[in-house]
Amino acid sequence: MEVVIGLLAALVLFFAAGYFIRKNIYREVDRLEARKIEIMNRSLADEMSRVKELKMTGQAEELFEKWRQEWDEIITAQLPEVEELLFDAEDHADKYRFKKSREVLVHIERMLDAADQNIEQIIEEIYELVTSEERNSSEIEDVKEKFKKAKKTLLAHSHTFGSAHAKLEAELYEVYEELKRFEAETDAGNYLAARDILIKQNEILIDLGEKIEAIPAMLSDCQTGIPNQLAEIRDGYKEMSEQGYVLDHIQIQSETERISDTLVIFQEKIRELDLEGISESLQEIHDSIETMYDLLEKEVHANHYVLTETAKTEGALHELVAAKLVSKEETDTVKKSYHLSEEDTSRLRSIDKQVAALQKRFYHIQDRMANEKIAYSLLKEELTELERQTAEVKAEHAEYREMLHALRKEERAAREQLTEARRLLNDSARLISKSNVPGLPAQYTDLLREAQRTIVHVSEKLDEIPLDMVAVNILLEDAVAASAKVHEQTEDMIEQVYYVEKIIQYGNRFRSRNDNLSKELNEAEKLFRHYEYESSLKKAATAIETVEPGSFEKIGMLVEEDLEELKNK
């Protein structure tokens, strides 16, 4: 029983699978049938009608017949065969020969693809034929116009093309013959062949037009322009050589011969209408000629420069040598009075060596000018370099001279500062003498002595031989500061003395009535007699302000008048 059920289940599965496979095959058959009908319904009538508008002779007639036969083959043979194969595919599917059915369907697909491609090919060829006729009709006039223009130019300016004229006319005649063949092919209905002819002749005419435009200028360059320039360069070279110029390094002879040989080759190539690369090569030749002109001109300028600048350079060297001797004497003089560092003395030795080397180089240049054949441009380079180095040494020497002058200038400045410091001390002494100061505080006396001592040290240092300005400047800085401080404190001390005296005089009127004020003023007088002027002033000013506020300011106005009178004495 179980076996029977299993067999029944297998049969059910088999028929179910077969059903679905046949259904898919039928669906594919329907798709291919629809595609076949679509191909049958495609009509080439419109495309064919465009061909019929042409002259139905020659190539047009042959192609039309070929396309008609190919279309008939598709309709009467290929598509009916597809129809039979579709029936076969269904029949195989009904008999469960699914593999065979699928093979037939694949074959049908390929046949329909081939038919489609054939139809597309026919349409493309029809389009090519029809458009060829249309483009030929529209483009032939432009080609003829190019032909007429080229012919007219060759006739009107034949002399400008030289030996290339015959070759140009020959090629133009070939174009003329080909255009006649174009007309013949067109009349014969061979539109595609006519199209090929027209395209090729148009390209030839464009090329000929470019050559016709370029050749006159090229020939003019090769036959007249460049040869004239070469002759001019040779004449100039010969003339300059006779005048004594050394021009071997320019190689005029070999270069002009090379260019002349090249021009002969170019003229032969032009005659054969082989113009490739000639325009660029002619530009290179022009550049080479321009370079030769520049080199000859450079020698002329160099000659003028050497003749005029040699004397100037010689004069500059003589001046430098003379100035160096003066500096050497100055250095010997300065050494007697000043201390020079090793760096300073070595600078003069270096300048001396450099000047000797410059002289040697200049004599060498003079010797070469007199005894050797050498290009002026090379002499100019050497002379220019010598001038540059001479200017550098001159600048270095000027710096050295400035250093020597700076030493003496520094000494004068130091002596002037020392004199100013002494003046300040003398002025301080004068003020003390005129002001009748009772005595000098010990602190002030110490400061005065220190200032006098530093001034003496500076003076002694300035009298030393050789003079060491570094040490002088260090001591001088202390002396200037000390004398300024003495003068400042002198003015402060005298002002304090005047204040104390005026305050005590002003306060005497209140002593009898104010015991406390009398006591404070007595203590201020005591401090005054011991030369403690600053403390005395503070005590006296405080005491008088307690009795009569604002009195210190009144007394200050009197003190200022007295001090101004003192300074004017």
XYZ file of C-alpha atoms in Angstrom:
569
model
C 0.000 0.000 0.000
C 2.790 2.441 0.908
C 4.515 1.710 -2.394
C 1.369 2.534 -4.340
C 0.988 5.805 -2.439
C 4.630 6.686 -3.144
C 4.195 5.979 -6.853
C 1.059 8.063 -6.990
C 2.848 10.930 -5.210
C 5.771 10.738 -7.646
C 3.396 10.780 -10.618
C 1.628 13.798 -9.214
C 4.933 15.615 -8.745
C 6.074 14.641 -12.259
C 2.936 15.930 -13.924
C 2.970 19.097 -11.797
C 6.585 19.844 -12.782
C 5.801 19.079 -16.410
C 2.861 21.430 -16.298
C 4.936 24.357 -15.048
C 7.780 23.704 -17.542
C 5.347 23.505 -20.486
C 3.683 26.672 -19.272
C 7.020 28.512 -19.324
C 7.832 27.135 -22.783
C 4.413 28.259 -24.097
C 5.064 31.692 -22.643
C 8.443 31.862 -24.428
C 6.793 30.650 -27.656
C 4.225 33.436 -27.355
C 7.007 36.000 -26.823
C 8.950 34.843 -29.883
C 5.730 34.737 -31.929
C 5.050 38.352 -30.979
C 8.585 39.309 -31.949
C 8.187 37.529 -35.317
C 4.989 39.438 -35.986
C 6.719 42.700 -35.057
C 9.462 41.985 -37.598
C 6.866 41.115 -40.260
C 5.089 44.381 -39.575
C 8.247 46.417 -39.981
C 8.082 48.025 -43.373
C 11.023 49.358 -45.354
C 8.708 51.070 -47.789
C 9.482 54.596 -46.544
C 13.226 53.979 -46.640
C 12.997 52.317 -50.064
C 10.953 55.226 -51.416
C 13.817 57.618 -50.558
C 16.133 55.471 -52.683
C 13.719 55.553 -55.592
C 13.998 59.332 -55.655
C 17.634 58.899 -56.697
C 18.845 57.952 -60.136
C 18.184 54.251 -60.209
C 21.298 53.357 -62.080
C 24.673 51.912 -61.217
C 25.436 51.530 -57.527
C 22.064 52.890 -56.409
C 20.223 50.349 -58.528
C 22.451 47.498 -57.405
C 22.039 48.337 -53.733
C 18.283 48.786 -54.090
C 17.997 45.332 -55.674
C 20.204 43.812 -52.958
C 18.105 45.322 -50.175
C 14.847 44.218 -51.805
C 16.117 40.643 -52.092
C 17.312 40.618 -48.482
C 13.903 41.863 -47.312
C 12.131 39.244 -49.424
C 14.418 36.605 -47.938
C 13.400 37.657 -44.443
C 9.667 37.737 -45.220
C 9.345 34.692 -47.476
C 11.950 32.347 -46.055
C 13.301 33.201 -42.620
C 10.087 34.182 -40.852
C 8.066 31.190 -42.237
C 10.836 28.951 -41.009
C 10.551 30.600 -37.598
C 6.809 29.858 -37.664
C 7.450 26.138 -38.268
C 10.080 26.017 -35.551
C 7.648 27.552 -33.070
C 5.223 24.688 -33.806
C 8.054 22.225 -33.315
C 8.935 23.751 -29.951
C 5.326 23.390 -28.767
C 5.159 19.845 -30.058
C 8.342 18.887 -28.187
C 6.964 20.467 -25.049
C 3.696 18.546 -25.341
C 5.731 15.313 -25.564
C 7.778 16.304 -22.504
C 10.902 16.701 -24.654
C 11.782 19.865 -22.808
C 15.494 19.926 -23.646
C 14.806 19.650 -27.359
C 12.134 22.317 -27.073
C 14.552 24.727 -25.395
C 17.197 24.128 -28.084
C 14.647 25.016 -30.761
C 13.685 28.197 -28.903
C 17.336 29.269 -28.659
C 17.725 28.692 -32.412
C 14.614 30.777 -33.093
C 15.984 33.612 -30.923
C 19.182 33.646 -32.950
C 17.269 33.696 -36.242
C 15.161 36.639 -35.112
C 18.301 38.480 -33.887
C 19.902 37.939 -37.286
C 16.789 39.222 -39.038
C 16.709 42.294 -36.828
C 20.375 42.984 -37.473
C 19.884 42.502 -41.232
C 17.012 44.984 -41.256
C 19.036 47.529 -39.243
C 21.942 47.055 -41.635
C 19.655 47.707 -44.611
C 18.300 50.875 -42.975
C 21.810 52.115 -42.219
C 22.983 51.445 -45.769
C 19.923 53.218 -47.187
C 20.628 56.189 -44.907
C 24.282 56.220 -45.965
C 23.363 56.163 -49.653
C 20.690 58.851 -49.417
C 22.714 61.187 -47.145
C 25.787 60.701 -49.333
C 23.853 62.088 -52.262
C 22.542 64.970 -50.143
C 25.957 65.850 -48.635
C 27.645 65.533 -52.013
C 25.197 68.026 -53.471
C 25.777 70.528 -50.646
C 29.565 70.131 -50.326
C 30.629 69.987 -53.953
C 30.299 73.763 -54.353
C 32.651 74.426 -51.430
C 35.202 71.995 -52.869
C 34.941 73.635 -56.285
C 35.435 77.043 -54.683
C 38.624 75.818 -52.987
C 39.803 74.472 -56.328
C 39.132 77.810 -58.081
C 40.891 79.779 -55.346
C 43.994 77.549 -55.524
C 44.038 77.726 -59.320
C 43.675 81.485 -59.321
C 46.512 81.939 -56.817
C 48.845 79.712 -58.818
C 48.085 81.663 -61.998
C 48.365 85.127 -60.457
C 51.504 84.516 -58.383
C 53.272 81.746 -60.230
C 56.686 83.406 -59.812
C 56.459 83.180 -56.014
C 56.307 79.373 -56.031
C 59.543 78.764 -57.915
C 60.200 75.162 -58.887
C 57.285 74.044 -56.677
C 54.827 75.600 -59.145
C 54.884 72.631 -61.534
C 54.279 70.151 -58.727
C 51.413 72.231 -57.351
C 49.786 72.491 -60.778
C 50.185 68.755 -61.319
C 48.481 67.955 -58.037
C 45.779 70.507 -58.767
C 45.212 68.891 -62.179
C 44.823 65.516 -60.441
C 42.152 67.073 -58.227
C 40.443 68.419 -61.349
C 40.399 64.934 -62.899
C 39.065 63.417 -59.695
C 36.267 65.997 -59.532
C 35.315 65.051 -63.088
C 35.250 61.433 -61.949
C 33.031 62.521 -59.055
C 30.538 63.991 -61.484
C 30.636 60.818 -63.570
C 30.075 58.592 -60.549
C 27.196 60.805 -59.430
C 25.571 60.671 -62.878
C 25.999 56.897 -62.829
C 24.202 56.648 -59.496
C 27.388 55.606 -57.680
C 26.786 57.986 -54.797
C 28.937 56.185 -52.230
C 31.931 56.045 -54.553
C 31.368 59.714 -55.382
C 31.280 60.462 -51.654
C 34.682 58.858 -51.108
C 36.129 60.862 -53.995
C 34.721 64.141 -52.672
C 35.983 63.625 -49.134
C 39.491 62.742 -50.325
C 39.716 65.684 -52.753
C 38.494 68.101 -50.111
C 41.314 66.962 -47.811
C 43.818 67.291 -50.665
C 42.611 70.819 -51.457
C 42.880 71.855 -47.820
C 46.450 70.553 -47.757
C 47.240 72.242 -51.084
C 45.746 75.512 -49.836
C 48.001 75.447 -46.785
C 51.027 74.720 -48.965
C 50.112 77.456 -51.460
C 49.882 79.919 -48.570
C 53.158 78.797 -46.919
C 55.490 78.155 -49.873
C 56.057 81.790 -51.073
C 57.222 82.896 -47.618
C 59.375 79.790 -47.198
C 61.005 80.249 -50.597
C 61.575 83.938 -49.925
C 63.309 83.001 -46.683
C 65.395 80.257 -48.299
C 66.327 82.144 -51.487
C 66.584 85.775 -50.387
C 65.953 86.671 -46.754
C 68.252 84.256 -44.948
C 71.044 84.277 -47.620
C 71.155 88.085 -47.424
C 71.449 87.934 -43.652
C 74.200 85.319 -43.902
C 76.099 87.511 -46.366
C 75.732 90.467 -44.016
C 77.028 88.417 -41.106
C 80.014 87.139 -43.128
C 80.887 90.694 -44.227
C 80.643 91.957 -40.674
C 82.732 89.050 -39.426
C 85.425 89.735 -42.042
C 85.479 93.462 -41.323
C 85.739 92.962 -37.567
C 88.489 90.360 -37.995
C 90.483 92.835 -40.097
C 90.060 95.404 -37.325
C 91.684 93.059 -34.845
C 88.667 91.435 -33.216
C 89.173 87.847 -32.062
C 86.035 85.986 -33.156
C 87.118 82.345 -33.260
C 84.788 81.434 -30.391
C 81.676 82.490 -32.390
C 82.266 79.944 -35.215
C 80.566 82.096 -37.839
C 82.041 80.235 -40.819
C 80.886 76.756 -39.855
C 77.447 77.940 -38.760
C 76.740 79.940 -41.929
C 77.884 77.008 -44.080
C 75.594 74.662 -42.151
C 72.650 77.012 -42.652
C 73.391 77.419 -46.380
C 73.489 73.635 -46.861
C 70.232 73.318 -44.939
C 68.554 75.908 -47.182
C 69.474 73.887 -50.267
C 67.831 70.816 -48.738
C 64.747 72.846 -47.812
C 64.366 74.184 -51.360
C 64.466 70.648 -52.738
C 61.853 69.536 -50.225
C 59.676 72.547 -51.093
C 59.937 71.665 -54.780
C 58.552 68.218 -53.871
C 55.918 69.868 -51.611
C 57.379 68.076 -48.567
C 56.914 70.938 -46.082
C 56.810 68.974 -42.845
C 59.038 70.567 -40.175
C 60.419 73.285 -42.504
C 58.580 76.173 -40.811
C 59.928 75.201 -37.366
C 63.440 74.676 -38.777
C 63.392 78.098 -40.463
C 62.460 79.676 -37.124
C 65.426 77.906 -35.525
C 67.674 79.281 -38.287
C 66.365 82.809 -37.627
C 67.108 82.324 -33.926
C 70.634 81.137 -34.778
C 71.197 84.173 -37.026
C 69.913 86.477 -34.300
C 72.354 84.855 -31.889
C 75.264 85.469 -34.279
C 74.235 89.108 -34.649
C 74.065 89.413 -30.857
C 77.502 87.823 -30.418
C 79.108 90.182 -32.944
C 77.375 93.162 -31.364
C 78.477 91.942 -27.959
C 82.098 91.983 -29.138
C 81.709 95.579 -30.397
C 80.271 96.700 -27.048
C 82.908 94.715 -25.195
C 85.653 96.385 -27.229
C 84.311 99.840 -26.368
C 83.935 98.853 -22.728
C 87.461 97.438 -22.437
C 89.048 100.473 -24.112
C 87.214 102.975 -21.895
C 87.076 101.067 -18.617
C 90.665 99.815 -18.550
C 91.974 103.303 -17.868
C 89.269 103.890 -15.242
C 90.100 100.629 -13.516
C 93.805 101.470 -13.567
C 93.041 104.855 -12.037
C 90.824 103.298 -9.380
C 93.585 100.845 -8.457
C 96.159 103.658 -8.214
C 93.819 105.603 -5.943
C 93.257 102.517 -3.805
C 96.992 101.870 -3.518
C 97.621 105.501 -2.549
C 94.791 105.465 -0.021
C 96.122 102.223 1.431
C 99.573 103.787 1.958
C 97.949 106.748 3.697
C 95.966 104.372 5.919
C 99.131 102.488 6.767
C 100.802 105.737 7.892
C 97.696 106.704 9.851
C 97.656 103.293 11.481
C 101.298 103.694 12.579
C 100.417 107.108 13.993
C 97.307 105.836 15.750
C 99.209 102.914 17.249
C 101.381 105.417 19.108
C 98.360 106.883 20.842
C 95.691 104.173 20.757
C 95.441 100.528 21.554
C 94.373 98.574 18.389
C 93.062 95.011 18.645
C 94.577 92.184 16.648
C 91.382 92.088 14.585
C 91.832 95.747 13.592
C 95.490 95.366 12.611
C 94.772 92.144 10.680
C 92.149 94.000 8.596
C 94.820 96.305 7.176
C 97.065 93.344 6.371
C 94.129 91.680 4.571
C 93.407 94.863 2.580
C 97.085 95.102 1.653
C 97.083 91.532 0.302
C 93.844 92.071 -1.621
C 95.141 95.256 -3.251
C 98.333 93.443 -4.320
C 96.233 90.617 -5.814
C 94.052 93.130 -7.702
C 97.133 94.821 -9.141
C 98.501 91.471 -10.248
C 95.249 90.585 -12.000
C 95.117 93.963 -13.727
C 98.687 93.592 -15.027
C 97.775 90.116 -16.253
C 94.782 91.551 -18.184
C 96.986 94.257 -19.672
C 99.546 91.640 -20.714
C 96.865 89.501 -22.385
C 95.512 92.527 -24.236
C 98.989 93.312 -25.563
C 100.350 89.862 -26.310
C 97.483 87.410 -26.780
C 94.638 87.017 -29.242
C 91.613 86.996 -26.974
C 87.997 88.008 -27.467
C 86.986 91.365 -26.052
C 83.918 89.761 -24.483
C 86.186 87.527 -22.384
C 88.358 90.500 -21.441
C 85.219 92.418 -20.482
C 84.134 89.622 -18.166
C 87.524 89.605 -16.460
C 87.615 93.397 -16.248
C 84.059 93.571 -14.883
C 84.926 91.040 -12.193
C 88.090 92.999 -11.342
C 86.042 96.209 -11.039
C 83.579 94.465 -8.739
C 86.348 93.167 -6.472
C 88.082 96.569 -6.518
C 84.856 98.220 -5.375
C 84.509 95.662 -2.547
C 88.085 96.233 -1.342
C 87.561 100.000 -1.607
C 84.461 99.734 0.574
C 86.327 97.557 3.086
C 89.187 100.070 3.152
C 86.719 102.931 3.704
C 85.299 101.074 6.702
C 88.807 100.663 8.095
C 89.526 104.383 7.627
C 86.266 105.177 9.349
C 87.331 102.988 12.263
C 90.592 104.953 12.617
C 88.747 108.264 12.469
C 86.186 106.955 14.938
C 88.958 106.282 17.473
C 90.089 109.925 17.409
C 86.510 111.115 17.338
C 85.780 108.923 20.346
C 88.777 110.406 22.176
C 87.576 113.949 21.472
C 84.102 113.050 22.674
C 85.567 111.526 25.855
C 87.636 114.642 26.578
C 84.586 116.823 26.004
C 82.575 114.711 28.447
C 85.418 114.890 30.979
C 85.513 118.667 30.615
C 81.756 118.795 31.194
C 82.139 116.682 34.347
C 84.826 119.047 35.662
C 82.615 122.002 34.813
C 79.800 120.534 36.896
C 82.117 120.107 39.880
C 83.451 123.644 39.469
C 79.924 124.969 39.140
C 78.973 123.126 42.326
C 81.936 124.656 44.152
C 81.005 128.126 42.850
C 77.427 127.760 44.084
C 78.593 126.663 47.532
C 81.008 129.565 47.723
C 78.361 132.150 46.767
C 75.684 130.732 49.016
C 77.706 130.980 52.259
C 76.804 127.425 53.282
C 78.018 126.987 56.915
C 79.579 123.622 56.205
C 79.364 120.451 54.141
C 77.747 117.201 55.307
C 80.068 114.212 55.514
C 77.981 112.258 52.967
C 78.249 115.113 50.471
C 81.996 115.382 51.074
C 82.440 111.682 50.355
C 80.463 111.969 47.152
C 82.512 114.976 46.064
C 85.791 113.166 46.708
C 84.596 110.121 44.739
C 83.650 112.318 41.799
C 87.036 114.058 41.890
C 88.810 110.702 42.104
C 86.996 109.253 39.071
C 87.752 112.388 37.046
C 91.422 112.053 37.892
C 91.370 108.378 36.844
C 89.771 109.228 33.499
C 92.284 111.987 32.899
C 95.181 109.661 33.676
C 93.726 106.971 31.390
C 93.386 109.485 28.562
C 97.052 110.395 28.933
C 98.222 106.791 28.626
C 99.977 105.673 25.427
C 98.678 103.668 23.718
C 95.190 104.841 24.558
C 92.701 102.156 25.553
C 89.317 103.709 24.773
C 87.388 100.742 26.141
C 88.834 101.311 29.607
C 88.451 105.100 29.197
C 84.747 104.803 28.407
C 84.116 102.554 31.423
C 85.762 105.031 33.817
C 84.209 108.011 32.032
C 80.722 106.684 32.571
C 81.324 106.604 36.360
C 82.884 110.100 36.373
C 80.001 111.672 34.440
C 77.419 110.039 36.711
C 79.293 111.074 39.910
C 79.754 114.726 38.848
C 76.085 114.971 37.850
C 75.063 113.568 41.207
C 77.324 116.041 43.063
C 75.816 118.954 41.149
C 72.290 117.763 41.844
C 72.926 117.332 45.566
C 74.690 120.704 45.698
C 71.570 122.446 44.406
C 69.376 120.456 46.832
C 71.670 121.303 49.800
C 71.773 125.054 49.031
C 67.989 125.096 48.643
C 67.610 123.383 52.032
C 69.969 125.940 53.683
C 67.971 128.866 52.264
C 64.709 127.342 53.406
C 65.921 126.760 56.951
C 67.267 130.306 57.256
C 64.055 131.862 55.929
C 61.809 129.686 58.110
C 63.803 130.533 61.298
C 63.725 134.232 60.427
C 59.964 134.027 59.826
C 59.368 132.003 63.013
C 61.287 134.376 65.296
C 58.242 136.642 65.400
C 56.240 133.863 67.096
C 58.859 132.573 69.595
C 57.950 134.868 72.445
C 54.344 133.787 72.270
C 54.827 130.060 71.543
C 57.236 128.067 73.690
C 56.740 124.871 71.705
C 57.624 126.626 68.436
C 60.704 128.151 70.116
C 61.794 124.724 71.253
C 61.358 123.160 67.770
C 63.214 125.990 66.097
C 66.085 125.662 68.588
C 66.407 121.975 67.703
C 66.291 122.866 64.000
C 69.103 125.408 64.550
C 71.138 122.772 66.345
C 70.774 120.337 63.423
C 71.649 123.196 61.042
C 74.901 123.891 62.891
C 75.807 120.187 62.553
C 75.229 120.449 58.748
C 72.171 118.200 58.866
C 70.227 120.494 56.567
C 67.560 118.064 55.397
C 66.546 117.068 58.970
C 66.692 120.696 60.087
C 64.369 121.698 57.224
C 61.805 119.028 58.057
C 61.642 120.037 61.719
C 61.493 123.790 61.065
C 58.856 123.419 58.319
C 56.663 121.208 60.512
C 56.913 123.654 63.431
C 56.007 126.767 61.420
C 53.056 125.042 59.694
C 51.529 124.197 63.130
C 51.585 127.863 64.047
C 50.595 129.369 60.714
C 49.356 126.904 58.071
C 50.418 127.871 54.499
C 53.424 129.817 55.655
C 55.861 127.263 54.120
C 54.466 128.002 50.662
C 54.931 131.768 51.196
C 58.514 131.245 52.332
C 59.100 129.017 49.249
C 58.390 131.969 46.940
C 61.071 134.021 48.736
C 63.553 131.160 48.545
C 63.015 130.779 44.796
C 63.796 134.454 44.284
C 67.021 134.151 46.308
C 68.103 131.012 44.435
C 67.456 132.641 41.066
C 69.527 135.637 42.133
C 72.312 133.281 43.281
C 72.452 131.512 39.902
C 72.690 134.831 38.064
C 75.669 136.077 40.094
